[in-house]
XYZ file of C-alpha atoms in Angstrom:
730
model
C -29.488 54.502 -37.457
C -30.768 50.946 -37.623
C -28.846 48.630 -39.946
C -30.860 46.589 -42.441
C -30.179 42.881 -42.221
C -28.140 41.188 -44.939
C -29.988 38.398 -46.710
C -28.615 35.126 -47.929
C -29.391 33.773 -51.329
C -32.161 31.116 -51.768
C -29.723 28.228 -51.292
C -28.628 29.268 -47.831
C -25.634 31.164 -49.157
C -23.491 33.212 -46.751
C -23.698 36.859 -46.190
C -21.170 38.542 -48.518
C -19.215 41.808 -48.364
C -21.215 45.021 -48.326
C -20.210 48.567 -49.256
C -21.771 49.855 -45.952
C -19.298 50.259 -43.187
C -20.175 48.610 -39.790
C -20.114 51.024 -36.892
C -17.907 49.932 -34.019
C -19.882 48.068 -31.358
C -19.480 48.867 -27.659
C -16.869 46.662 -26.014
C -18.104 43.640 -24.090
C -17.014 42.710 -20.669
C -14.881 39.540 -20.348
C -16.102 36.412 -18.674
C -13.942 34.876 -15.915
C -13.088 31.188 -15.594
C -12.075 30.554 -19.243
C -15.604 30.128 -20.577
C -15.747 33.189 -22.769
C -16.623 32.882 -26.456
C -13.705 31.569 -28.479
C -12.739 32.524 -32.076
C -10.728 29.866 -33.909
C -8.854 31.308 -36.817
C -7.219 28.924 -39.318
C -4.877 29.613 -42.199
C -2.122 28.020 -44.198
C -0.193 29.630 -47.077
C -0.417 33.383 -46.790
C -1.618 33.033 -43.217
C 0.885 35.313 -41.550
C -0.242 38.377 -43.540
C -3.916 37.484 -43.068
C -3.546 37.010 -39.323
C -1.719 40.307 -38.916
C -4.275 42.328 -40.902
C -7.166 40.750 -38.997
C -5.567 41.596 -35.703
C -4.856 45.198 -36.836
C -8.603 45.824 -37.359
C -9.757 44.264 -34.079
C -10.297 46.547 -31.083
C -8.422 45.790 -27.881
C -11.631 44.819 -25.994
C -14.067 42.397 -27.623
C -14.672 39.899 -24.771
C -13.497 37.152 -27.143
C -10.529 34.797 -26.936
C -8.699 34.179 -30.195
C -6.865 30.994 -31.068
C -4.756 31.025 -34.259
C -4.064 27.693 -35.981
C -1.417 27.891 -38.775
C 0.151 25.137 -40.839
C 3.733 25.252 -39.530
C 6.954 23.462 -40.349
C 7.242 20.804 -37.581
C 11.041 21.056 -37.596
C 11.442 24.737 -37.333
C 10.975 27.068 -34.363
C 8.031 29.424 -34.750
C 8.265 33.220 -34.160
C 4.625 33.680 -35.090
C 3.540 35.005 -31.667
C 6.366 37.566 -31.614
C 5.532 38.804 -35.103
C 1.753 39.037 -34.518
C 2.213 40.914 -31.233
C 3.217 43.985 -33.323
C -0.220 44.052 -34.897
C -2.434 44.183 -31.807
C -2.644 45.624 -28.317
C -4.057 42.245 -27.089
C -1.705 39.865 -25.352
C -0.291 37.338 -27.849
C 1.207 34.050 -26.457
C 2.311 30.731 -27.855
C 0.198 27.962 -26.312
C 1.503 25.810 -23.539
C -0.432 22.601 -22.679
C -3.288 23.365 -20.218
C -3.185 27.147 -20.620
C -6.310 28.872 -19.394
C -8.410 30.707 -21.977
C -9.013 34.371 -21.194
C -10.919 37.044 -23.149
C -8.958 39.635 -25.194
C -6.056 37.303 -25.523
C -4.511 35.756 -28.655
C -3.258 32.183 -28.458
C -0.933 30.844 -31.217
C -0.447 27.150 -31.942
C 3.155 25.954 -31.544
C 4.882 23.858 -34.310
C 4.766 20.071 -34.392
C 1.598 19.903 -32.256
C -2.187 19.618 -32.541
C -4.364 21.831 -30.435
C -7.810 21.343 -28.903
C -10.219 22.936 -26.443
C -11.009 21.133 -23.191
C -13.402 22.915 -20.830
C -11.730 26.272 -20.215
C -8.269 25.358 -21.394
C -6.204 24.643 -24.440
C -4.639 21.271 -24.737
C -1.718 20.204 -26.888
C -1.140 16.827 -28.392
C 1.173 15.062 -30.838
C 1.020 16.222 -34.455
C -1.601 14.017 -36.099
C -1.394 12.605 -39.649
C -4.696 11.162 -40.708
C -5.841 9.792 -44.112
C -6.292 13.281 -45.394
C -2.879 14.462 -44.122
C -2.185 16.923 -41.350
C -5.488 18.840 -40.648
C -4.836 20.904 -37.474
C -7.647 23.469 -38.276
C -10.321 20.844 -38.585
C -9.066 19.138 -35.448
C -9.155 22.385 -33.437
C -12.512 23.584 -34.846
C -14.262 20.202 -34.113
C -13.101 20.391 -30.479
C -14.118 23.965 -30.285
C -17.554 23.048 -31.499
C -17.915 20.271 -29.019
C -16.877 22.305 -25.988
C -18.266 25.790 -26.843
C -21.435 25.307 -28.859
C -23.011 28.673 -29.476
C -19.881 30.286 -28.090
C -17.747 28.913 -30.932
C -16.814 31.160 -33.852
C -14.717 29.765 -36.740
C -12.784 31.805 -39.281
C -10.993 30.309 -42.417
C -8.426 32.557 -43.975
C -5.898 32.229 -46.857
C -4.493 28.766 -47.597
C -4.478 25.901 -50.057
C -6.453 22.663 -49.978
C -9.546 22.208 -47.734
C -8.398 22.181 -44.079
C -11.135 23.964 -41.904
C -14.163 22.958 -44.071
C -15.182 20.060 -41.905
C -14.391 22.044 -38.774
C -16.643 24.930 -39.813
C -19.370 22.375 -40.546
C -19.048 21.130 -36.965
C -19.126 24.653 -35.549
C -22.247 25.580 -37.442
C -23.932 22.333 -36.408
C -23.245 23.030 -32.789
C -24.850 26.481 -33.076
C -21.733 28.498 -33.669
C -20.985 31.055 -36.409
C -18.730 30.501 -39.431
C -16.609 33.010 -41.469
C -14.507 32.723 -44.584
C -12.216 35.324 -46.088
C -13.404 36.706 -49.353
C -11.546 34.891 -52.199
C -10.569 38.075 -53.957
C -8.643 39.312 -50.861
C -7.052 35.954 -50.019
C -3.459 35.430 -51.280
C -4.251 31.655 -51.605
C -8.119 31.131 -51.937
C -8.213 27.373 -51.817
C -9.242 26.974 -48.175
C -11.929 29.757 -48.214
C -13.260 28.483 -51.440
C -13.587 24.904 -50.131
C -15.608 26.121 -47.104
C -17.826 28.414 -49.279
C -18.581 25.690 -51.836
C -19.500 23.262 -49.032
C -22.252 25.660 -47.885
C -20.957 25.861 -44.261
C -20.158 29.571 -44.077
C -22.364 32.341 -42.696
C -20.261 35.371 -43.759
C -17.857 35.836 -46.648
C -16.028 39.052 -46.054
C -12.716 40.832 -46.480
C -10.480 40.847 -43.405
C -11.482 44.393 -42.258
C -15.165 43.524 -42.211
C -14.566 40.127 -40.543
C -12.928 42.074 -37.729
C -15.961 44.366 -37.552
C -18.425 41.481 -37.361
C -16.295 39.759 -34.665
C -16.328 42.936 -32.554
C -20.087 43.061 -32.920
C -20.485 39.311 -31.969
C -18.422 39.867 -28.867
C -21.364 41.755 -27.339
C -24.186 39.709 -28.955
C -26.486 38.122 -26.295
C -26.660 34.837 -28.227
C -22.945 34.378 -28.336
C -22.435 35.336 -24.684
C -25.330 33.339 -23.265
C -24.858 29.882 -21.794
C -26.626 27.178 -23.904
C -29.209 26.533 -21.202
C -30.027 30.190 -20.941
C -31.447 30.422 -24.473
C -35.268 30.492 -24.249
C -36.812 27.048 -25.030
C -40.452 27.741 -24.382
C -42.454 28.446 -27.585
C -44.447 31.624 -27.457
C -46.698 33.225 -30.036
C -43.746 34.603 -32.025
C -42.165 31.133 -32.354
C -45.498 29.636 -33.362
C -45.660 32.251 -36.126
C -42.203 31.137 -37.230
C -43.383 27.437 -37.229
C -46.386 28.429 -39.327
C -44.288 30.241 -41.990
C -41.859 27.278 -42.116
C -44.791 24.797 -42.461
C -46.357 26.848 -45.224
C -43.078 27.189 -47.190
C -41.612 23.687 -46.717
C -44.512 21.412 -45.607
C -42.564 20.503 -42.419
C -44.110 21.049 -38.962
C -41.460 21.775 -36.442
C -43.832 22.007 -33.398
C -42.734 18.707 -32.139
C -39.017 18.963 -32.909
C -36.733 19.398 -29.962
C -37.596 22.925 -28.781
C -34.266 23.802 -27.264
C -32.607 23.132 -30.629
C -35.198 25.053 -32.552
C -34.883 28.090 -30.271
C -31.123 28.135 -30.607
C -31.334 27.913 -34.395
C -33.838 30.799 -34.440
C -31.657 32.860 -32.202
C -28.603 32.058 -34.265
C -30.287 33.356 -37.351
C -31.320 36.604 -35.602
C -27.624 37.028 -34.645
C -26.390 36.330 -38.151
C -28.853 38.752 -39.667
C -28.089 41.411 -37.012
C -31.724 41.468 -35.808
C -32.344 42.118 -32.136
C -35.994 41.206 -31.664
C -38.123 38.180 -32.822
C -40.825 40.542 -34.098
C -38.336 42.168 -36.422
C -37.161 38.798 -37.546
C -40.773 37.820 -38.384
C -41.013 40.809 -40.674
C -37.885 39.748 -42.383
C -39.277 36.200 -42.871
C -42.459 37.626 -44.375
C -40.705 39.649 -47.040
C -37.692 37.385 -47.664
C -38.465 33.835 -48.715
C -34.687 33.117 -48.930
C -34.329 33.670 -45.220
C -37.219 31.147 -44.534
C -35.179 28.620 -46.477
C -31.955 29.598 -44.675
C -33.707 28.987 -41.351
C -35.155 25.719 -42.616
C -31.659 24.391 -43.502
C -30.197 25.633 -40.222
C -32.777 23.768 -38.229
C -32.278 20.485 -40.082
C -28.544 20.395 -39.189
C -27.153 18.400 -42.119
C -24.002 17.022 -40.498
C -22.703 13.706 -41.825
C -19.702 12.140 -43.428
C -18.598 8.848 -44.931
C -18.240 5.843 -42.537
C -19.218 7.984 -39.583
C -18.519 6.110 -36.241
C -16.342 3.364 -37.764
C -17.120 0.982 -34.840
C -20.810 0.829 -35.952
C -19.759 -0.339 -39.457
C -17.417 -2.932 -37.830
C -20.401 -4.213 -35.848
C -22.532 -4.438 -39.013
C -19.786 -6.467 -40.671
C -19.544 -8.826 -37.745
C -23.126 -9.214 -36.553
C -25.634 -8.050 -39.164
C -24.388 -8.670 -42.727
C -23.659 -12.371 -42.131
C -27.239 -12.981 -40.773
C -28.717 -11.192 -43.791
C -27.173 -13.882 -46.120
C -28.582 -16.773 -44.247
C -31.290 -18.662 -46.203
C -31.413 -15.741 -48.779
C -31.970 -16.641 -52.435
C -29.843 -14.906 -55.093
C -32.894 -13.034 -56.365
C -33.938 -11.611 -53.011
C -32.395 -8.136 -52.546
C -30.970 -6.852 -49.285
C -33.122 -3.759 -48.647
C -31.817 -0.855 -46.469
C -33.505 2.445 -45.619
C -31.646 5.570 -44.349
C -34.231 8.061 -43.156
C -32.759 11.551 -42.664
C -30.034 10.663 -45.096
C -28.842 14.368 -45.554
C -26.360 14.644 -48.475
C -26.150 10.863 -48.930
C -22.823 9.879 -47.302
C -24.461 7.385 -44.922
C -26.467 5.637 -47.720
C -23.358 5.400 -49.954
C -21.240 4.186 -47.046
C -23.634 1.311 -46.360
C -23.703 0.334 -50.038
C -19.961 0.401 -50.304
C -19.447 -1.621 -47.135
C -22.020 -4.193 -48.214
C -20.444 -4.506 -51.650
C -17.072 -5.065 -49.948
C -18.599 -7.711 -47.614
C -20.141 -9.594 -50.559
C -17.073 -9.484 -52.734
C -15.804 -12.940 -51.775
C -19.238 -14.595 -51.381
C -20.362 -17.186 -53.954
C -23.840 -15.667 -54.406
C -24.434 -12.311 -56.124
C -27.126 -10.762 -53.965
C -28.855 -7.591 -55.264
C -28.652 -4.497 -53.020
C -31.251 -1.715 -52.675
C -30.530 1.293 -50.435
C -33.159 4.008 -50.005
C -32.137 7.389 -48.702
C -34.827 9.942 -47.765
C -34.787 13.441 -46.266
C -37.253 16.329 -45.939
C -34.926 18.684 -47.761
C -35.068 18.514 -51.581
C -31.786 20.445 -51.791
C -29.719 17.761 -49.919
C -31.467 14.950 -51.849
C -30.284 16.579 -55.104
C -26.704 16.658 -53.622
C -27.006 12.972 -52.697
C -28.252 11.965 -56.195
C -25.237 13.650 -57.873
C -22.856 11.913 -55.397
C -20.132 14.611 -55.752
C -18.041 15.475 -52.690
C -15.046 17.628 -52.044
C -11.593 16.390 -51.123
C -12.363 16.413 -47.402
C -13.713 12.874 -47.804
C -10.132 11.637 -47.927
C -10.093 11.978 -44.138
C -12.734 9.177 -43.861
C -12.475 7.103 -47.042
C -9.482 4.813 -47.510
C -7.251 5.168 -50.664
C -8.427 1.720 -51.790
C -12.126 2.747 -51.461
C -11.363 5.948 -53.273
C -9.845 3.985 -56.142
C -12.551 1.384 -56.391
C -15.807 3.335 -55.666
C -15.005 6.994 -56.644
C -14.028 8.955 -59.712
C -11.664 11.955 -59.287
C -13.200 15.205 -60.684
C -12.201 18.816 -60.634
C -14.556 19.340 -57.759
C -13.300 16.479 -55.662
C -14.680 12.888 -55.973
C -17.891 11.427 -57.484
C -19.356 8.149 -56.311
C -19.056 5.768 -59.332
C -22.057 4.688 -61.300
C -22.028 1.121 -59.931
C -22.640 2.377 -56.363
C -25.024 5.180 -57.324
C -27.235 2.721 -59.086
C -27.651 0.722 -55.831
C -29.039 3.845 -54.059
C -32.329 5.550 -54.539
C -32.838 9.018 -52.969
C -36.251 10.703 -52.538
C -37.735 13.530 -50.460
C -39.811 12.083 -47.577
C -40.964 13.410 -44.205
C -40.353 10.487 -41.937
C -42.799 11.712 -39.344
C -45.584 12.156 -41.864
C -45.142 10.090 -45.061
C -45.614 6.312 -45.346
C -42.465 4.329 -44.748
C -40.847 1.695 -46.884
C -41.539 -1.934 -46.096
C -39.950 -5.382 -46.146
C -36.613 -3.925 -45.076
C -33.583 -5.775 -43.714
C -31.915 -2.774 -42.046
C -32.891 0.731 -41.070
C -30.093 3.116 -40.258
C -31.549 6.127 -38.480
C -28.549 7.647 -36.701
C -28.785 11.035 -34.876
C -32.259 11.843 -36.180
C -34.424 10.920 -33.232
C -32.485 13.208 -30.874
C -33.922 16.210 -32.716
C -37.548 15.153 -31.971
C -39.596 15.598 -28.815
C -40.580 12.331 -27.105
C -44.116 12.460 -28.656
C -42.590 11.996 -32.098
C -40.055 9.409 -30.955
C -42.862 7.268 -29.646
C -44.636 7.328 -32.949
C -41.523 6.588 -35.072
C -40.248 3.504 -33.300
C -43.502 1.484 -34.126
C -43.226 2.755 -37.757
C -39.711 1.283 -37.964
C -40.943 -1.959 -36.416
C -43.595 -2.200 -39.123
C -41.249 -1.349 -42.005
C -38.760 -4.102 -41.086
C -38.916 -7.776 -42.055
C -39.108 -10.361 -39.290
C -35.637 -10.476 -37.787
C -34.778 -7.048 -39.337
C -32.251 -4.643 -37.774
C -32.473 -1.089 -36.581
C -29.277 1.091 -36.150
C -29.589 4.199 -34.081
C -27.154 6.919 -33.042
C -24.992 6.584 -29.941
C -27.231 8.939 -27.989
C -30.488 7.315 -29.079
C -32.578 4.352 -27.865
C -35.862 2.596 -28.518
C -37.112 3.853 -25.136
C -40.186 2.124 -23.824
C -40.502 -0.151 -26.901
C -38.503 -3.004 -25.549
C -41.376 -5.252 -26.603
C -40.611 -4.369 -30.245
C -36.853 -4.467 -30.352
C -34.159 -6.265 -28.406
C -30.580 -4.928 -28.099
C -28.078 -6.893 -30.317
C -25.105 -4.546 -29.687
C -25.750 -1.984 -26.940
C -22.558 -0.043 -27.602
C -23.170 0.392 -31.356
C -26.953 0.767 -30.772
C -28.023 -2.101 -33.045
C -31.419 -3.542 -32.232
C -33.120 -6.724 -33.578
C -36.850 -6.596 -34.404
C -38.893 -8.815 -32.079
C -42.055 -10.608 -32.955
C -45.144 -8.926 -31.502
C -45.812 -11.865 -29.190
C -49.416 -12.222 -30.222
C -50.459 -9.028 -28.537
C -52.132 -6.022 -30.083
C -50.054 -3.926 -32.427
C -48.893 -0.621 -31.019
C -50.460 2.605 -32.138
C -49.269 3.055 -35.685
C -49.723 6.257 -37.678
C -49.044 5.716 -41.467
C -49.459 8.492 -43.911
C -51.327 10.764 -41.523
C -50.366 13.944 -39.815
C -47.991 13.405 -36.934
C -48.586 16.817 -35.547
C -49.377 16.459 -31.890
C -52.937 16.767 -30.730
C -53.297 15.081 -27.336
C -49.762 13.926 -26.535
C -47.969 17.249 -27.006
C -46.655 19.404 -24.190
C -49.193 21.605 -22.441
C -47.654 24.849 -23.706
C -48.088 23.623 -27.311
C -51.694 22.642 -26.679
C -52.694 26.114 -25.530
C -55.189 27.641 -27.871
C -53.420 30.192 -30.011
C -54.430 33.826 -29.603
C -57.184 34.905 -32.154
C -54.815 37.115 -33.999
C -52.598 34.093 -34.884
C -55.459 32.606 -36.924
C -55.494 33.722 -40.543
C -58.424 33.328 -42.994
C -56.653 30.323 -44.471
C -56.598 28.662 -40.962
C -60.360 29.255 -40.581
C -61.077 27.752 -43.994
C -58.890 24.733 -43.135
C -60.801 24.238 -39.929
C -64.156 24.487 -41.800
C -62.942 21.876 -44.213
C -61.960 19.571 -41.349
C -65.335 19.796 -39.710
C -67.309 19.295 -42.925
C -65.111 16.322 -43.954
C -65.539 14.618 -40.613
C -69.329 14.829 -40.748
C -70.209 14.323 -44.408
C -67.437 12.426 -46.202
C -68.050 8.711 -46.865
C -65.669 6.108 -45.225
C -62.726 4.920 -47.213
C -59.164 3.592 -47.379
C -55.893 4.765 -48.724
C -53.644 1.987 -50.131
C -50.268 1.936 -51.841
C -49.333 0.313 -55.140
C -48.578 -3.011 -53.275
C -52.141 -3.107 -51.980
C -51.099 -2.370 -48.444
C -53.565 -0.195 -46.428
C -51.718 2.934 -45.248
C -54.684 4.900 -43.780
C -58.292 4.217 -42.580
C -60.693 7.059 -43.185
C -63.894 7.193 -41.231
C -65.979 4.090 -40.072
C -64.765 1.276 -42.471
C -65.355 -1.723 -40.209
C -68.552 -2.848 -42.063
C -66.367 -3.365 -45.174
C -63.426 -5.228 -43.518
C -63.103 -8.770 -42.319
C -59.527 -9.610 -41.425
C -58.358 -13.219 -41.671
C -57.282 -14.994 -38.633
C -53.598 -15.682 -38.165
C -50.655 -13.271 -38.627
C -51.704 -9.745 -38.737
C -51.620 -8.041 -42.159
C -52.534 -4.720 -43.720
C -52.921 -6.223 -47.182
C -56.237 -4.991 -48.633
C -57.339 -8.397 -49.915
C -56.609 -10.075 -46.613
C -58.683 -7.484 -44.865
C -61.782 -7.486 -47.134
C -64.404 -10.273 -47.490
C -64.439 -12.361 -50.677
C -67.767 -10.871 -51.771
C -66.107 -7.393 -51.915
C -62.579 -8.297 -52.877
C -63.441 -9.236 -56.481
C -65.121 -5.871 -57.135
C -62.294 -4.017 -55.479
C -59.779 -5.795 -57.559
C -61.575 -4.937 -60.844
C -61.988 -1.280 -59.849
C -58.272 -0.903 -58.846
C -57.205 -2.580 -62.068
C -59.322 -0.080 -64.108
C -57.943 2.857 -62.152
C -54.383 1.644 -62.592
C -54.568 1.016 -66.375
C -57.208 3.524 -67.476
C -58.238 6.879 -66.090
C -57.478 8.208 -62.738
C -60.770 6.835 -61.215
C -63.033 3.833 -61.465
C -66.546 3.417 -60.032
C -68.739 0.432 -59.319
C -72.396 1.243 -58.956
C -75.111 -0.471 -56.854
C -73.366 -3.594 -55.722
C -75.651 -5.969 -53.804
C -73.467 -7.851 -51.354
C -73.802 -9.778 -48.141
C -71.318 -8.356 -45.638
C -71.121 -9.614 -42.088
C -74.290 -11.646 -42.614
C -76.371 -8.612 -43.705
C -77.451 -7.730 -47.215
C -75.965 -4.316 -48.270
C -76.297 -2.171 -51.389
C -73.110 -0.176 -51.886
C -71.228 1.782 -54.465
C -67.446 2.009 -54.385
C -65.015 4.351 -56.202
C -61.233 4.086 -56.586
C -59.198 7.247 -57.231
C -55.542 7.019 -58.301
C -52.901 9.339 -56.847
C -49.702 9.962 -58.751
C -47.356 11.862 -56.432
C -44.851 14.149 -58.300
C -41.825 13.128 -56.184
C -42.542 9.640 -54.735
C -42.467 7.062 -57.571
C -44.962 4.711 -55.860
C -48.565 5.362 -56.699
C -51.416 5.256 -54.199
C -55.176 4.813 -54.340
C -58.145 6.152 -52.389
C -61.079 3.833 -52.035
C -64.515 5.373 -51.141
C -67.486 3.322 -49.922
C -71.036 4.731 -50.284
C -73.980 2.732 -48.932
C -77.636 2.965 -50.056
C -80.120 1.985 -47.309
C -82.172 -1.067 -48.293
C -85.961 -0.750 -48.362
C -87.593 -2.284 -45.298
C -91.056 -2.885 -46.763
C -91.903 -6.210 -48.444
C -91.839 -6.245 -52.233
C -95.318 -6.707 -53.692
C -96.053 -9.810 -55.747
C -96.737 -7.662 -58.827
C -93.079 -6.482 -58.614
C -91.645 -9.970 -58.073
C -90.947 -10.462 -61.779
C -89.276 -7.087 -62.042
C -86.981 -7.948 -59.045
C -86.152 -11.288 -60.592
C -85.220 -9.497 -63.824
C -83.004 -7.040 -61.912
C -81.271 -9.909 -60.226
C -80.714 -11.679 -63.555
C -79.259 -8.456 -64.913
C -76.866 -8.121 -61.959
C -75.651 -11.662 -62.535
C -74.966 -10.886 -66.125
C -72.973 -7.793 -65.067
C -71.078 -9.764 -62.543
C -70.182 -12.416 -65.056
C -69.011 -9.690 -67.580
C -66.850 -8.176 -64.877
C -65.346 -11.552 -64.057
C -64.536 -12.077 -67.765
C -63.041 -8.618 -67.950
C -60.924 -9.360 -64.861
C -59.666 -12.630 -66.398
C -58.786 -10.862 -69.572
C -56.909 -8.199 -67.589
C -54.941 -10.811 -65.716
C -54.092 -12.571 -69.016
C -52.799 -9.371 -70.480
C -50.789 -8.561 -67.402
C -49.323 -12.114 -67.554
C -48.235 -11.657 -71.096
C -46.784 -8.217 -70.418
C -44.853 -9.613 -67.449
C -43.447 -12.489 -69.517
C -42.340 -9.956 -72.134
C -40.648 -7.777 -69.472
C -38.886 -10.883 -68.070
C -37.654 -11.781 -71.554
C -36.299 -8.314 -71.976
C -34.768 -8.235 -68.591
C -33.075 -11.605 -69.239
C -31.560 -10.282 -72.477
C -30.242 -7.180 -70.596
C -28.761 -9.433 -67.797
C -27.030 -11.570 -70.377
C -25.623 -8.451 -72.072
C -24.577 -6.947 -68.731
C -22.917 -10.198 -67.668
C -20.804 -10.147 -70.869
C -19.785 -6.534 -70.281
C -19.071 -7.244 -66.630
C -16.729 -10.100 -67.614
C -14.764 -7.806 -69.820
C -14.499 -5.100 -67.104
C -13.533 -7.670 -64.440
C -10.735 -8.919 -66.603
C -9.373 -5.448 -67.108
C -9.597 -4.390 -63.438
C -7.406 -5.463 -60.533
C -8.701 -6.309 -57.965
C -12.103 -7.407 -59.453
C -14.985 -5.011 -58.809
C -17.658 -7.647 -59.040
C -20.278 -6.421 -56.618
C -19.772 -2.738 -57.469
C -20.502 -3.369 -61.174
C -22.715 -6.475 -61.297
C -25.239 -4.988 -58.984
């Protein structure tokens, strides 16, 4: 009888215990050479009983190797392997350094040591005491993830505190599968609860059912396959998955790294106990929660505070000092973190910059923008609440100064949270920020195919100020765009923006669809089979054809009057100034048109959602033209910045000469147009005057708030040791 798949809740929650018993799977043959799948099992208090019960329910042959990591007294001899050998027919041994991993064996960590996986062996090292204390489970799980990938399975059993949570996160990110013991059955539920609350667990089950799932996974093709054996060529089934994801989330994964996407899809099939992609497609169609679960699996939200400390040291030494040179006290330092995940990177940069500025005479404002395609992780970032595992990466002094202890762990304090703005944004589709000093985009580009990487690097170049900085991950590079960026620190992957050298700007797509059309791999350009096209697809294609043929030319601009998209043939209405290239609307339009545009945009901004100027007689590019223009305001629900669409419509001028009898009528019409233009100019001057008064009033209010804040800050600074000037003042 076919088992129905278990479905996670809408927030990518793990599969929980079911009343249905799992039938015993057929035993799987072991793999020689020490490269079999490995199950890391971690426990602390109550671990002996949990280990023993788990082993009692496991069959003798699973094809898996089991490594048990227990918190042990470093000064006492362990008899754990002898005790556990009574609960299983598998061979149970205490680990010796360099021991070869073999399937259907149980390996037990010795006391006073740390254990890790290296190729096909287990390595022992000195007992480690980090900032978060002794965390042998996290240490082992992270090495297991690095060396086994999809062959890594992590299980967290009874214990206190949070050891194992970060390790399960690493295993899941590497394509492995994560378990936690059901809290009700755990003698000490702290460790399982920490992993479950962190959202890094695939299954929450009692010990008996964990054993049944492990036995099943021992024969699962995904777990037994080598990473490079997982199909990476998208067929019709995968395209259908992409279409469902695009419809549900607005994200097109067609140009994401296909090997990663395929592994994620295969992982979800394995977790849901589905054998064929066709069956999984049916599950996606009837279960929106599984679509969201796959979406979050693909995005791989793996981050932590002060990740790769050497990169932050390089920022302190080489970037932050340069940002202060010739900077006025009212000019903020602007940083953008695309793909910010749950916010740790953005907060880390804000904290480190506040620390750097603490002893500087000038109080420089700080603005950190964090964006991600997942609304769920953006909400987590905005709350700024993290569990106790951050103690491993955040110093006690930083915890004291910049965090508040809560019953759930730690919350970033208000002073730092106010420096950071988080918003949902698709970095490959939505317009970027601008006038930035630093972009930190670490370990994001590696998940894109080269076609997207080549489009994003020029976007980053555009978004940065002259002499701005780009920070990438250790495995990333600017590729062929050496003319846009020069390496500042090759080891830490810090790049300095270069001037364009007077040459033409590279191809830059802002605000448009980055889905590949001509540059994508051949197998993605193949015309999909007719049955893939739905009625909605046909209607969209019809809209595209009609729009291309009949829609008038226009522009899309942001609230700062920067052009973010050209629509149709707009060259007759643009006349860029000579000198440094600019996308500012009023530097691109001739004076005859700029005034009318300014009036219409002002009307759309202050009044209704649109403004129209009828029958404007202008001379553009030396030719008389009669045009109408319309400005439509766009108020996005998520992005705070407004945008405007400008539409040009031209009326052909009559070629025949005007009869003398109509000369007076034409003169009257010209007189009337001059009156209308004069009225429009007066209206524009009145608007400017009102805006000036409103701005002065806002400045007065802001000045009063600053004076009040300064008084409060002085009181707080006197009552706090050491002073927390930058954290609060900013």
